[in-house]
mmCIF file of C-alpha atoms and ligand atoms in Angstrom:
data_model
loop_
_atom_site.group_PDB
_atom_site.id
_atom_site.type_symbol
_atom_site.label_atom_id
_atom_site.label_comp_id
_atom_site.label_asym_id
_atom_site.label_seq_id
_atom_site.Cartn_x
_atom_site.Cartn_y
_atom_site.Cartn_z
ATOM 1 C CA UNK A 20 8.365 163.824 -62.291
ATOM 2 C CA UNK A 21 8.134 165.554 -59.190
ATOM 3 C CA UNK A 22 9.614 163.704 -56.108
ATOM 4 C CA UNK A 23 7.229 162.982 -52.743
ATOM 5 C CA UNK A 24 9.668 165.649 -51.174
ATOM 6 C CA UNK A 25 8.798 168.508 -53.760
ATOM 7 C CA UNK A 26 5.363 167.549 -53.157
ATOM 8 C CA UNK A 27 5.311 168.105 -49.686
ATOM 9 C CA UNK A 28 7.392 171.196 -49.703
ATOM 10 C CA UNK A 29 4.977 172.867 -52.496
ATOM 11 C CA UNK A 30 2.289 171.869 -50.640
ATOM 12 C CA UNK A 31 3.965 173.580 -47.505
ATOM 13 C CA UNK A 32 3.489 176.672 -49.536
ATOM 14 C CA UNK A 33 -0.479 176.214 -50.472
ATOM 15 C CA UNK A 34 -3.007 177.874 -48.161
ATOM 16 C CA UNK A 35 -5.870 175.576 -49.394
ATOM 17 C CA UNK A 36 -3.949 172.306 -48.534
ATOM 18 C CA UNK A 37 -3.161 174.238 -45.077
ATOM 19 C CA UNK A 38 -6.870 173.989 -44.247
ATOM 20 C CA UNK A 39 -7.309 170.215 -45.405
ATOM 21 C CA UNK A 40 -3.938 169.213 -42.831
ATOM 22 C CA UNK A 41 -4.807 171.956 -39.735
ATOM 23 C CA UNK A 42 -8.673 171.111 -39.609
ATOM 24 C CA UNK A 43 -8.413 167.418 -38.790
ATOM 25 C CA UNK A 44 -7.945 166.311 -35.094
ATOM 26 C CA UNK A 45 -6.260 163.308 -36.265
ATOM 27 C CA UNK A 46 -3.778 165.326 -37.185
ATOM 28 C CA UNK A 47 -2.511 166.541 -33.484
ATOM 29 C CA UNK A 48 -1.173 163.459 -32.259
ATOM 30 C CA UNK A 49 1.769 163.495 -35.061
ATOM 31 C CA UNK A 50 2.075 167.429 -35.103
ATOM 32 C CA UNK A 51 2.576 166.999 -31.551
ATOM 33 C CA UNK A 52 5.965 164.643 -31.646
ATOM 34 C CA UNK A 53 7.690 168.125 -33.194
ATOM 35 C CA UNK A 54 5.686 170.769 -32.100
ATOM 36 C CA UNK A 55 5.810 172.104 -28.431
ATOM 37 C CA UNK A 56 2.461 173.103 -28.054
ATOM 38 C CA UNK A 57 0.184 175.922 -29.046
ATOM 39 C CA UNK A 58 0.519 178.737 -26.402
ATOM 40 C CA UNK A 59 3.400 180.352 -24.822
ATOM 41 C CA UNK A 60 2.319 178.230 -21.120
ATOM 42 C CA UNK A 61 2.818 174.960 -23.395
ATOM 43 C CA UNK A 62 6.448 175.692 -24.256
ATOM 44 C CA UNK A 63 7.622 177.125 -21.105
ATOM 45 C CA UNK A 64 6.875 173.481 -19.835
ATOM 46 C CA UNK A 65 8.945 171.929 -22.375
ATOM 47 C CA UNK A 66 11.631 174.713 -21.963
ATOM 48 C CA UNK A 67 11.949 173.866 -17.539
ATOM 49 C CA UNK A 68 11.722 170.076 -18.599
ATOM 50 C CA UNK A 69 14.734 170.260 -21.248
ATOM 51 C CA UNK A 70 16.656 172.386 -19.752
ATOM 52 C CA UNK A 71 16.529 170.512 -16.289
ATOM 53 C CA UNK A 72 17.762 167.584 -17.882
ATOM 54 C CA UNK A 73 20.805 169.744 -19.223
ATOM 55 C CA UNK A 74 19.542 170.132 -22.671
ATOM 56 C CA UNK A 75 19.413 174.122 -23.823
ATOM 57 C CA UNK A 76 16.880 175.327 -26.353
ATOM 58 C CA UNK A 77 16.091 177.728 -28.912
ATOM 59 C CA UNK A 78 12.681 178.908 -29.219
ATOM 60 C CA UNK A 79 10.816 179.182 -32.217
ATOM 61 C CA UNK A 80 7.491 181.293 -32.487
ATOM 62 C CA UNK A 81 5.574 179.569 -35.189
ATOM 63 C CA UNK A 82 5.198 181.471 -38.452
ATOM 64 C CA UNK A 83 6.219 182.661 -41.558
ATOM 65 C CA UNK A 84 5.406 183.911 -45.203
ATOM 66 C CA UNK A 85 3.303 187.338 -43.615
ATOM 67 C CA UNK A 86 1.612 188.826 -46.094
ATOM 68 C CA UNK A 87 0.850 192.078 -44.456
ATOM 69 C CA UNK A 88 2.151 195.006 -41.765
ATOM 70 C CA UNK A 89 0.236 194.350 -39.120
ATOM 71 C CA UNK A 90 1.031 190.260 -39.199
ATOM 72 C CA UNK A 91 4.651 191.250 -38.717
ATOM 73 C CA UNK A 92 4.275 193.500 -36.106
ATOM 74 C CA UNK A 93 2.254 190.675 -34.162
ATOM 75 C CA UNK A 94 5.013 188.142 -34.703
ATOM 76 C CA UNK A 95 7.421 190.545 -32.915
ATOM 77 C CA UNK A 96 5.091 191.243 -30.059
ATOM 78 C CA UNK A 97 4.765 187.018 -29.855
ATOM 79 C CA UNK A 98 8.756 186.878 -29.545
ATOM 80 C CA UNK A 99 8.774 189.821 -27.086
ATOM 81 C CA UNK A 100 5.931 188.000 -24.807
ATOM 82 C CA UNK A 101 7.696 184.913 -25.198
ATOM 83 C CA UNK A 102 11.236 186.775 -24.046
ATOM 84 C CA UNK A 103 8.962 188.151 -21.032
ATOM 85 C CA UNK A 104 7.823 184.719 -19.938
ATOM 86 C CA UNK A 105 12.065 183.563 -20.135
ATOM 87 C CA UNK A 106 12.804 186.104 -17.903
ATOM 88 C CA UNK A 107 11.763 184.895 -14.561
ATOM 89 C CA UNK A 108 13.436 181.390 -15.767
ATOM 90 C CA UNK A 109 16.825 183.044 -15.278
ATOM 91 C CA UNK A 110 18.270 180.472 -17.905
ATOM 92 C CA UNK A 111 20.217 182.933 -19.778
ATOM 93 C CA UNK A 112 22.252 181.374 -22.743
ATOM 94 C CA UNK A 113 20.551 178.384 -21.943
ATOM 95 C CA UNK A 114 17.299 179.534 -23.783
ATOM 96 C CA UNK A 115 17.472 181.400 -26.646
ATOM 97 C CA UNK A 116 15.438 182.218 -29.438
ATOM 98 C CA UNK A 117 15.500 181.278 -33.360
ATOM 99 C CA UNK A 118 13.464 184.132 -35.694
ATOM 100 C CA UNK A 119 11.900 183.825 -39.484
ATOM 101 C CA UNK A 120 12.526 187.132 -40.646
ATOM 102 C CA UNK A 121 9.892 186.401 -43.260
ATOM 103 C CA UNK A 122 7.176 186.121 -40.212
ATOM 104 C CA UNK A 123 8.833 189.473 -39.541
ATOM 105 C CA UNK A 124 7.572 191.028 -43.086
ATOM 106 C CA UNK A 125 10.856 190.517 -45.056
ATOM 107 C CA UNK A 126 9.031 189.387 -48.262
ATOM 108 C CA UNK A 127 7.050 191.896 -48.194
ATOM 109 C CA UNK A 128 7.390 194.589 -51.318
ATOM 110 C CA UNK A 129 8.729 198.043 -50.883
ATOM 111 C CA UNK A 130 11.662 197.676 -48.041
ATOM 112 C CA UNK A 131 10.939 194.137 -46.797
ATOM 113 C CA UNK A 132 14.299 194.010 -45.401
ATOM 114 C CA UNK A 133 13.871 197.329 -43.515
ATOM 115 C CA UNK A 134 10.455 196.298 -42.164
ATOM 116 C CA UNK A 135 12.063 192.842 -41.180
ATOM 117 C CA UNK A 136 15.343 194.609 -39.007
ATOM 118 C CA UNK A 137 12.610 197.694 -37.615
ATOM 119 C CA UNK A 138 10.546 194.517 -36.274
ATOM 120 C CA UNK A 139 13.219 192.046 -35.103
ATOM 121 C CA UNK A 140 16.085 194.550 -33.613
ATOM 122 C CA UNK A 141 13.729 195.178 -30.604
ATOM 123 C CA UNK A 142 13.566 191.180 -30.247
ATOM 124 C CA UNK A 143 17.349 191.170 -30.594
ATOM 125 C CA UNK A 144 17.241 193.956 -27.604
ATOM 126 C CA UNK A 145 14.667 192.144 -25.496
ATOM 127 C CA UNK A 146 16.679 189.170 -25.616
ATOM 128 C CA UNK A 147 20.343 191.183 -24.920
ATOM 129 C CA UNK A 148 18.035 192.762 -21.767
ATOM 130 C CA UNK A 149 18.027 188.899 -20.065
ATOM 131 C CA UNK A 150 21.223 187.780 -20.989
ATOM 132 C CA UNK A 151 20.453 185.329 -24.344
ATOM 133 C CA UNK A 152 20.599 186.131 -28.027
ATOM 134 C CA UNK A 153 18.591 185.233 -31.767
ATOM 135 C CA UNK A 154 19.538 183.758 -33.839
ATOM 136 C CA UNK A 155 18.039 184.131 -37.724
ATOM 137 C CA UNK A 156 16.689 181.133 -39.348
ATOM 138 C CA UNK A 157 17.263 180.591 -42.836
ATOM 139 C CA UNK A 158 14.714 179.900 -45.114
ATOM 140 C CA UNK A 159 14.198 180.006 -49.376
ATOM 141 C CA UNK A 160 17.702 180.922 -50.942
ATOM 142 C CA UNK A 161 16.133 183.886 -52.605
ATOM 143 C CA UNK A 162 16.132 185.252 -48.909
ATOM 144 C CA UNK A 163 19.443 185.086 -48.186
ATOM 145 C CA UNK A 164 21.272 188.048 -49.410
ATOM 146 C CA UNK A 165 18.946 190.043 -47.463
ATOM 147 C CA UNK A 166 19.198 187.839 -43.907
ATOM 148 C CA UNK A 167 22.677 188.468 -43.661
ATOM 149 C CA UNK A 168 22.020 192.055 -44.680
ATOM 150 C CA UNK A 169 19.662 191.904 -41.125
ATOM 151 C CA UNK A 170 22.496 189.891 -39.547
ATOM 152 C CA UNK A 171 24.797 192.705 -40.015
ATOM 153 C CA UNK A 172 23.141 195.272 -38.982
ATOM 154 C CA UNK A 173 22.260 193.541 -35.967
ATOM 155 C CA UNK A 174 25.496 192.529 -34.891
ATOM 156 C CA UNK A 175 26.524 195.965 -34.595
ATOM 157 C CA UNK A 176 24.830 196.042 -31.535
ATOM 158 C CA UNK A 177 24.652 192.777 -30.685
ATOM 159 C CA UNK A 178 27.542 190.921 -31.611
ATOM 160 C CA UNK A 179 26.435 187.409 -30.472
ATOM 161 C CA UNK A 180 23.263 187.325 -32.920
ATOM 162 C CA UNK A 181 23.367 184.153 -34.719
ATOM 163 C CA UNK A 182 22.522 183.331 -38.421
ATOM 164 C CA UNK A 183 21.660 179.921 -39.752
ATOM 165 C CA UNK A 184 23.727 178.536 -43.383
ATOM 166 C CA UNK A 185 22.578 176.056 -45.392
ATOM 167 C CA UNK A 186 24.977 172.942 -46.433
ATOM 168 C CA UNK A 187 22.850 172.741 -49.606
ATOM 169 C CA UNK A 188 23.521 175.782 -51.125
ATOM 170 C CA UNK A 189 26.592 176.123 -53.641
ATOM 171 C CA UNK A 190 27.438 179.831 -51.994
ATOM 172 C CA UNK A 191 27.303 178.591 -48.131
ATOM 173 C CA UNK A 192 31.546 177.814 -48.452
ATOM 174 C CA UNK A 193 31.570 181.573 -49.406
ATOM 175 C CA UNK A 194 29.236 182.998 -46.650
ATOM 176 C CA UNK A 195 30.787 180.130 -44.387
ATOM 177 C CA UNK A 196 34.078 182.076 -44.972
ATOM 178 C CA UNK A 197 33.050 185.836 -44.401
ATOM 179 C CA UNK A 198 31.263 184.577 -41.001
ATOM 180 C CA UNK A 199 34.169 182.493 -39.695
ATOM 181 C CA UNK A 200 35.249 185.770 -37.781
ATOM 182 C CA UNK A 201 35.021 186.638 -34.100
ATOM 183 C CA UNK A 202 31.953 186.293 -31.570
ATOM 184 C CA UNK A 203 30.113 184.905 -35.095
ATOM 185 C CA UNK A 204 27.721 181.922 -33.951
ATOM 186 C CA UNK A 205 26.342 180.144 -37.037
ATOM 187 C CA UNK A 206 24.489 177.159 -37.010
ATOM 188 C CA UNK A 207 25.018 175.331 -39.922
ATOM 189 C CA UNK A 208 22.059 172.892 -41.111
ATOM 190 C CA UNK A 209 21.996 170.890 -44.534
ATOM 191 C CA UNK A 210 18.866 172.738 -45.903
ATOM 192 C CA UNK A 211 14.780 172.113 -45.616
ATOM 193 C CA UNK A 212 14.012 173.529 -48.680
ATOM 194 C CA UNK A 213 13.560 172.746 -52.178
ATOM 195 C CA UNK A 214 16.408 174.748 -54.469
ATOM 196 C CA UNK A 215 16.706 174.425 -58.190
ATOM 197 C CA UNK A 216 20.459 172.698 -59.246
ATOM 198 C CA UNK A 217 21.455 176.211 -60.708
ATOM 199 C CA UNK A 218 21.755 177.035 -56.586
ATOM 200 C CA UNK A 219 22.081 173.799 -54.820
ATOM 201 C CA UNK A 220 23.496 170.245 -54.520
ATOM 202 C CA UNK A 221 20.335 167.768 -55.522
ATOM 203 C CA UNK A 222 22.234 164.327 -54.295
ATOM 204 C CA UNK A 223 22.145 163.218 -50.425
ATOM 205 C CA UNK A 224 26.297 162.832 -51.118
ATOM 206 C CA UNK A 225 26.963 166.265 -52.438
ATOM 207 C CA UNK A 226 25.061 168.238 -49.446
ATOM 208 C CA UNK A 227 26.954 165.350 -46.909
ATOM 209 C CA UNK A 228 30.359 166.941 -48.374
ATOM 210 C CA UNK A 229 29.456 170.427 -48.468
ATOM 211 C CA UNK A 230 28.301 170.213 -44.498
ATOM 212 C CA UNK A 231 31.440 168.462 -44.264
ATOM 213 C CA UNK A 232 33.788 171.365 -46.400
ATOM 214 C CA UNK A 233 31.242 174.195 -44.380
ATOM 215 C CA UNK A 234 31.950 173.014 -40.694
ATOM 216 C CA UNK A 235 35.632 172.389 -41.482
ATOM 217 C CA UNK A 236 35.425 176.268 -42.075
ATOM 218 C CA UNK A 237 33.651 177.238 -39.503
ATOM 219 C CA UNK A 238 35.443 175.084 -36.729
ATOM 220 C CA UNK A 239 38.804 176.263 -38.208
ATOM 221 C CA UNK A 240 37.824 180.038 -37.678
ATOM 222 C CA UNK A 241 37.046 182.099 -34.205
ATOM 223 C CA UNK A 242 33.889 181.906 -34.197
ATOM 224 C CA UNK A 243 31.021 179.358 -32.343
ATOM 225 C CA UNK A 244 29.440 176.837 -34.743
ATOM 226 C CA UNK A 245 26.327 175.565 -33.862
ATOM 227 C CA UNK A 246 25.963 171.663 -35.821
ATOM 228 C CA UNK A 247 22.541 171.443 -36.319
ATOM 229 C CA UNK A 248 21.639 168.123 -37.693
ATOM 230 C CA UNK A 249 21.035 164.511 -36.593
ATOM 231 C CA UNK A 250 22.974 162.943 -38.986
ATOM 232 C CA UNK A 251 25.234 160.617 -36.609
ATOM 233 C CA UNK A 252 27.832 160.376 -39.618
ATOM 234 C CA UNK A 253 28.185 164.361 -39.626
ATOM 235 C CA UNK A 254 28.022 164.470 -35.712
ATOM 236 C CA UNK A 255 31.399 162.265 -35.582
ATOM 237 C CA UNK A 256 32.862 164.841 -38.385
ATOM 238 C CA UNK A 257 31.941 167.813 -36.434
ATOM 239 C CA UNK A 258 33.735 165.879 -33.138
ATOM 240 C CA UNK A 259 37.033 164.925 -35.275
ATOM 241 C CA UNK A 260 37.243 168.563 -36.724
ATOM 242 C CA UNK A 261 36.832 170.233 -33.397
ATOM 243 C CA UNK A 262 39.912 168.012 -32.393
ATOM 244 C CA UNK A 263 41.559 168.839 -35.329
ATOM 245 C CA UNK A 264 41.328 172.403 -34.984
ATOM 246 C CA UNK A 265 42.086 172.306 -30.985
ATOM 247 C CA UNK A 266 38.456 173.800 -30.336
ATOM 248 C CA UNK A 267 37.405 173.397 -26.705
ATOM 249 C CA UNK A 268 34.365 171.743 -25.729
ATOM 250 C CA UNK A 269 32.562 175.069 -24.785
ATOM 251 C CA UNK A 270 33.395 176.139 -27.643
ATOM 252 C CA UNK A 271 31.114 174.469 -29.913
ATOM 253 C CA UNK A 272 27.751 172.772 -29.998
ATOM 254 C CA UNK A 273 25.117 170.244 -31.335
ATOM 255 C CA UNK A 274 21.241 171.387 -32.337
ATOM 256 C CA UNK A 275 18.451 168.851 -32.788
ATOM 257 C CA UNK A 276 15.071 169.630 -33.436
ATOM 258 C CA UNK A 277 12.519 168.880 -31.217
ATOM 259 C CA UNK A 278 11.231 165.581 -31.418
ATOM 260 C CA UNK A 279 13.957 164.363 -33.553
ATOM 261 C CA UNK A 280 16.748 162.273 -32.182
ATOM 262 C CA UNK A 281 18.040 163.908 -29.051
ATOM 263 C CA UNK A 282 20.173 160.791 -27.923
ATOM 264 C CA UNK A 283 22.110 161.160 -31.214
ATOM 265 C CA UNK A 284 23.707 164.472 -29.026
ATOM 266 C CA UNK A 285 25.327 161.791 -25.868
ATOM 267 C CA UNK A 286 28.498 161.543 -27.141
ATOM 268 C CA UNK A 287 28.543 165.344 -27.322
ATOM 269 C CA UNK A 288 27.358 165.673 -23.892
ATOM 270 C CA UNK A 289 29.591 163.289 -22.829
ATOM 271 C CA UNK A 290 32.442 165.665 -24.049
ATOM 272 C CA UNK A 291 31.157 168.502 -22.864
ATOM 273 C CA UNK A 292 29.882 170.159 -25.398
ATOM 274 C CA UNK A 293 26.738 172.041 -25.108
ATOM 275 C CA UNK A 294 23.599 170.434 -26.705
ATOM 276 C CA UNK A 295 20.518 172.544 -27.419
ATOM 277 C CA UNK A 296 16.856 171.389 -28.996
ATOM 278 C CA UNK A 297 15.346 174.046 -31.079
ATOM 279 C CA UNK A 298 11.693 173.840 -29.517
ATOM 280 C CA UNK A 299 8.850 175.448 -31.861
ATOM 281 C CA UNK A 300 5.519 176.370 -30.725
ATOM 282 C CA UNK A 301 2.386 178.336 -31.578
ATOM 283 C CA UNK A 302 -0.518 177.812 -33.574
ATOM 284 C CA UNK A 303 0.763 178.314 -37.730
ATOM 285 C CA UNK A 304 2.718 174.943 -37.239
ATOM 286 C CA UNK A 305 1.483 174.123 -40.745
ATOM 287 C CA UNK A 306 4.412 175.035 -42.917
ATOM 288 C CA UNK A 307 6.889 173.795 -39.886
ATOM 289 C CA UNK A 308 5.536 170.019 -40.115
ATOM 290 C CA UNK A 309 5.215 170.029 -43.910
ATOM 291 C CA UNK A 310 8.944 169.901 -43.985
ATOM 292 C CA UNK A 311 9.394 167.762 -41.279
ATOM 293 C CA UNK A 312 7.452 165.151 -43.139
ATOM 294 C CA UNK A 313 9.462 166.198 -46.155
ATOM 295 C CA UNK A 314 12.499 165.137 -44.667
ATOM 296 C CA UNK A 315 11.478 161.427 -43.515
ATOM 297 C CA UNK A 316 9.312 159.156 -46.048
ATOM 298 C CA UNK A 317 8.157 157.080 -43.037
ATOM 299 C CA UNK A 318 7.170 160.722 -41.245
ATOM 300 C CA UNK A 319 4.542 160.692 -44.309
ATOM 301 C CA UNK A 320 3.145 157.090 -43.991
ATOM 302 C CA UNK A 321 2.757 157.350 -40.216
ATOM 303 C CA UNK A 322 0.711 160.707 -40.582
ATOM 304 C CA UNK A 323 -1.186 159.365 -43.349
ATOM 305 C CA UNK A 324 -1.656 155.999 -41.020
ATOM 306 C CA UNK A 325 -3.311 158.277 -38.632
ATOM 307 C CA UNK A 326 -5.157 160.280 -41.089
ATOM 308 C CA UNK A 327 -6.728 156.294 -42.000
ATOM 309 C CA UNK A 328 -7.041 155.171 -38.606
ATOM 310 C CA UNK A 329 -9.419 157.815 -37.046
ATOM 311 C CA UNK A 330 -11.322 158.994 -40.279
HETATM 312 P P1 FDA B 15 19.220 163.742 -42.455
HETATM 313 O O1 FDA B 15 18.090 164.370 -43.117
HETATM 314 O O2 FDA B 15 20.211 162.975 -43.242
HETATM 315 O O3 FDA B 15 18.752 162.966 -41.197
HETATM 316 C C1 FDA B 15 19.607 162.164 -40.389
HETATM 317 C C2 FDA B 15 18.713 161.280 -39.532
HETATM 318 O O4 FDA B 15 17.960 162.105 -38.611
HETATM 319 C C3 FDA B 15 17.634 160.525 -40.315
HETATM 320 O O5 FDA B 15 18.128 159.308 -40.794
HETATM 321 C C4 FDA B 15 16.549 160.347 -39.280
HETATM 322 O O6 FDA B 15 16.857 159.293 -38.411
HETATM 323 C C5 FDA B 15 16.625 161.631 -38.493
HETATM 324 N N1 FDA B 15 15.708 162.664 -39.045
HETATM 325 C C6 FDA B 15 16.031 163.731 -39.809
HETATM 326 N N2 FDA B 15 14.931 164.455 -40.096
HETATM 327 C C7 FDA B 15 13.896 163.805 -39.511
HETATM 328 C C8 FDA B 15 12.500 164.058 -39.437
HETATM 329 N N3 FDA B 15 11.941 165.121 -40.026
HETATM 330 N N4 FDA B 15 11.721 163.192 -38.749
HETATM 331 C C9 FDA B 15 12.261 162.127 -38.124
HETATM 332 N N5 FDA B 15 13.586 161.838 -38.155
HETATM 333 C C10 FDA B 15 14.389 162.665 -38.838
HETATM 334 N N6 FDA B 15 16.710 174.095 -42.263
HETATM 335 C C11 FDA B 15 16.667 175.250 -42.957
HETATM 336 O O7 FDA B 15 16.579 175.228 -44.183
HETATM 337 N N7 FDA B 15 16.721 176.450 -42.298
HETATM 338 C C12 FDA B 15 16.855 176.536 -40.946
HETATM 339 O O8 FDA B 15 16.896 177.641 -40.396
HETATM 340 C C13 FDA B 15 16.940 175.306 -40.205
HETATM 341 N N8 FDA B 15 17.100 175.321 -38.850
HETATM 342 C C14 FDA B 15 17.408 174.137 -38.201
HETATM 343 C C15 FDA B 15 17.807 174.158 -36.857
HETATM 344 C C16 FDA B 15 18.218 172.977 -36.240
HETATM 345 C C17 FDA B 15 18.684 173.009 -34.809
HETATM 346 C C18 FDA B 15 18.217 171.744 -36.973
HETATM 347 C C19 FDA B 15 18.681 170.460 -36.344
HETATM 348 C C20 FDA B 15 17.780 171.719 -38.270
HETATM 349 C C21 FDA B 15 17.360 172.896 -38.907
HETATM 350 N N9 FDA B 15 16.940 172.892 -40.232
HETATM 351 C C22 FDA B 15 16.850 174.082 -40.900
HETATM 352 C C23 FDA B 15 16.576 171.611 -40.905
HETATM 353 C C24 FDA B 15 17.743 171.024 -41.696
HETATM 354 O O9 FDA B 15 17.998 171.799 -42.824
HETATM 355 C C25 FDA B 15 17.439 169.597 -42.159
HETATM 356 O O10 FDA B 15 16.355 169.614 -43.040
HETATM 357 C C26 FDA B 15 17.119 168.613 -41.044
HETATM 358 O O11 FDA B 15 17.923 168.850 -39.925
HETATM 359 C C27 FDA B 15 17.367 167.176 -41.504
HETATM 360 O O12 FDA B 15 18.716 167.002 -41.844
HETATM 361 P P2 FDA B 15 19.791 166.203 -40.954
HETATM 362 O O13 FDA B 15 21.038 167.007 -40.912
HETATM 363 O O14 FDA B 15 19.208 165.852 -39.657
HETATM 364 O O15 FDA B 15 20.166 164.942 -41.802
#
């Protein structure tokens, strides 16, 4: 039998169920706890608040899954309006921004890949041009050979472009390995998806100790790791390793989702170590929030409290 987090993740994938969540108002009020807003206007005001209280973001235009050309090429005009609204902000490394390539036509057939580095190297410019970087989300495994195809090609020119790794999978110790090398920033997450056991670990446990095995990689090497979870038993890991490995508090940080446990970041702070919310925004929230109630049964009841309580 399917579990309630298969569910939820298939139906992230199903246009028709994307109507049935997006078209009720009751909806909002629980979309709104991890999504920014809807415009460009909306974020910025989360941006000035989080970063005046010391907390850095990354910036996520909402999307993903484009099915045609011209979809893509809007996605990259969204990130380079959104880079265009940073500007004045002068925040630098304190903002960045976090890119689908699949919003950036990577699935699509004949040279997806191509399409997907044509659309997202001028992002990867725009963002050089005010002093930030990307950094490339990961999504379904089946897309990763070809993200860290992008990745390369983009550090070429831009050496600090960041790529996201996935705990869950059985090859992340491998690609934690070949990206443990200089000026490499990766965040490393435990996974959103759903993967079949021939790719990843299924159990809570085995994902725990290959986040664990991942990071110990990553801190050892020269690059920056980025530990994006909220997991306060993997935060204390990542804190012990970076002793371990005599990393400097600059030279490392923690990544929470918006919405999502922020205080579980103090002790980090408190050490110095930077602490950035990944902040998404825009309109195609849908697929975003499917997986957020994925993650957390009690996400699901409260949303379907609210779908109850105003219907
Ligand atoms: P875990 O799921 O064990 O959660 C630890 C605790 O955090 C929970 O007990 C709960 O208190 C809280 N929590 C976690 N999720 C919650 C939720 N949805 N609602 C409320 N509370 C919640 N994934 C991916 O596949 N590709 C990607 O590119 C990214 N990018 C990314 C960036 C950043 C900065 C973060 C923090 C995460 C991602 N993810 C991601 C998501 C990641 O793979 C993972 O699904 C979530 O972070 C949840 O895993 P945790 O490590 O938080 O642990």
């Amino acid at each position: 039998m399917l579990s309630q987090k298969a569910l939820l993740l298939g139906a992230s994938r199903r246009p028709e169920l994307r109507r049935l969540v997006t078209g009720t108002p009751a909806t909002r009020r629980v979309v709104d706890r991890f999504v920014a807003g809807e415009t460009l206007d909306e974020a910025l005001v989360v941006v000035r608040r989080l970063t005046a209280e010391g907390i850095a973001v990354t910036l996520d235009h909402l999307g993903e899954g484009v099915t045609d050309r011209s979809e893509a090429v809007r996605s990259r005009d969204a990130y380079l309006a959104l880079l265009d609204g940073l500007a004045p902000l002068g925040l630098r490394r304190a903002a960045e921004v976090s890119v689908k390539l699949s919003a950036f036509g990577q699935a699509l057939p004949g040279g997806g890949t191509d399409l997907a580095l044509e659309l997202v190297r001028p992002v990867a410019e725009a963002a050089s041009a005010i002093g930030t970087t990307i950094t490339l989300d990961m999504e379904e495994s089946a897309t990763v050979d070809s993200t860290l195809a992008v990745l390369a090609e983009l550090r070429r020119d831009h050496p600090s472009t960041g790529a996201v790794l996935q705990a869950a999978l059985h090859r992340t110790l491998d690609d934690a390995r070949a990206l443990a090398v200089p000026g490499s920033r990766v965040r490393l997450v435990k996974g959103a998806y759903d993967e079949p056991p021939e790719v990843a670990f299924q159990g809570r446990a085995d994902v725990d100790a290959s986040y664990a095995r991942c990071l110990g990689v990553l801190m050892a090497g020269p690059g920056y790791p980025m530990v994006g979870s909220h997991d306060p038993r993997l935060l204390s890991v990542a804190q012990r390793l970076a002793v371990r490995h005599g990393r400097t508090a600059g030279s490392w940080g923690g990544e929470v989702l918006y919405g999502i446990r922020r205080a579980g970041l103090r002790p980090l702070a408190a050490a110095g170590c930077s602490v950035r919310a990944y902040v998404p925004y825009g309109v195609d929230w849908y697929g975003y929030f499917m997986r957020r109630l994925a993650e957390r049964p009690a996400n699901l009841r409260f949303f379907l409290r609210s779908l109850a309580t105003t219907s």
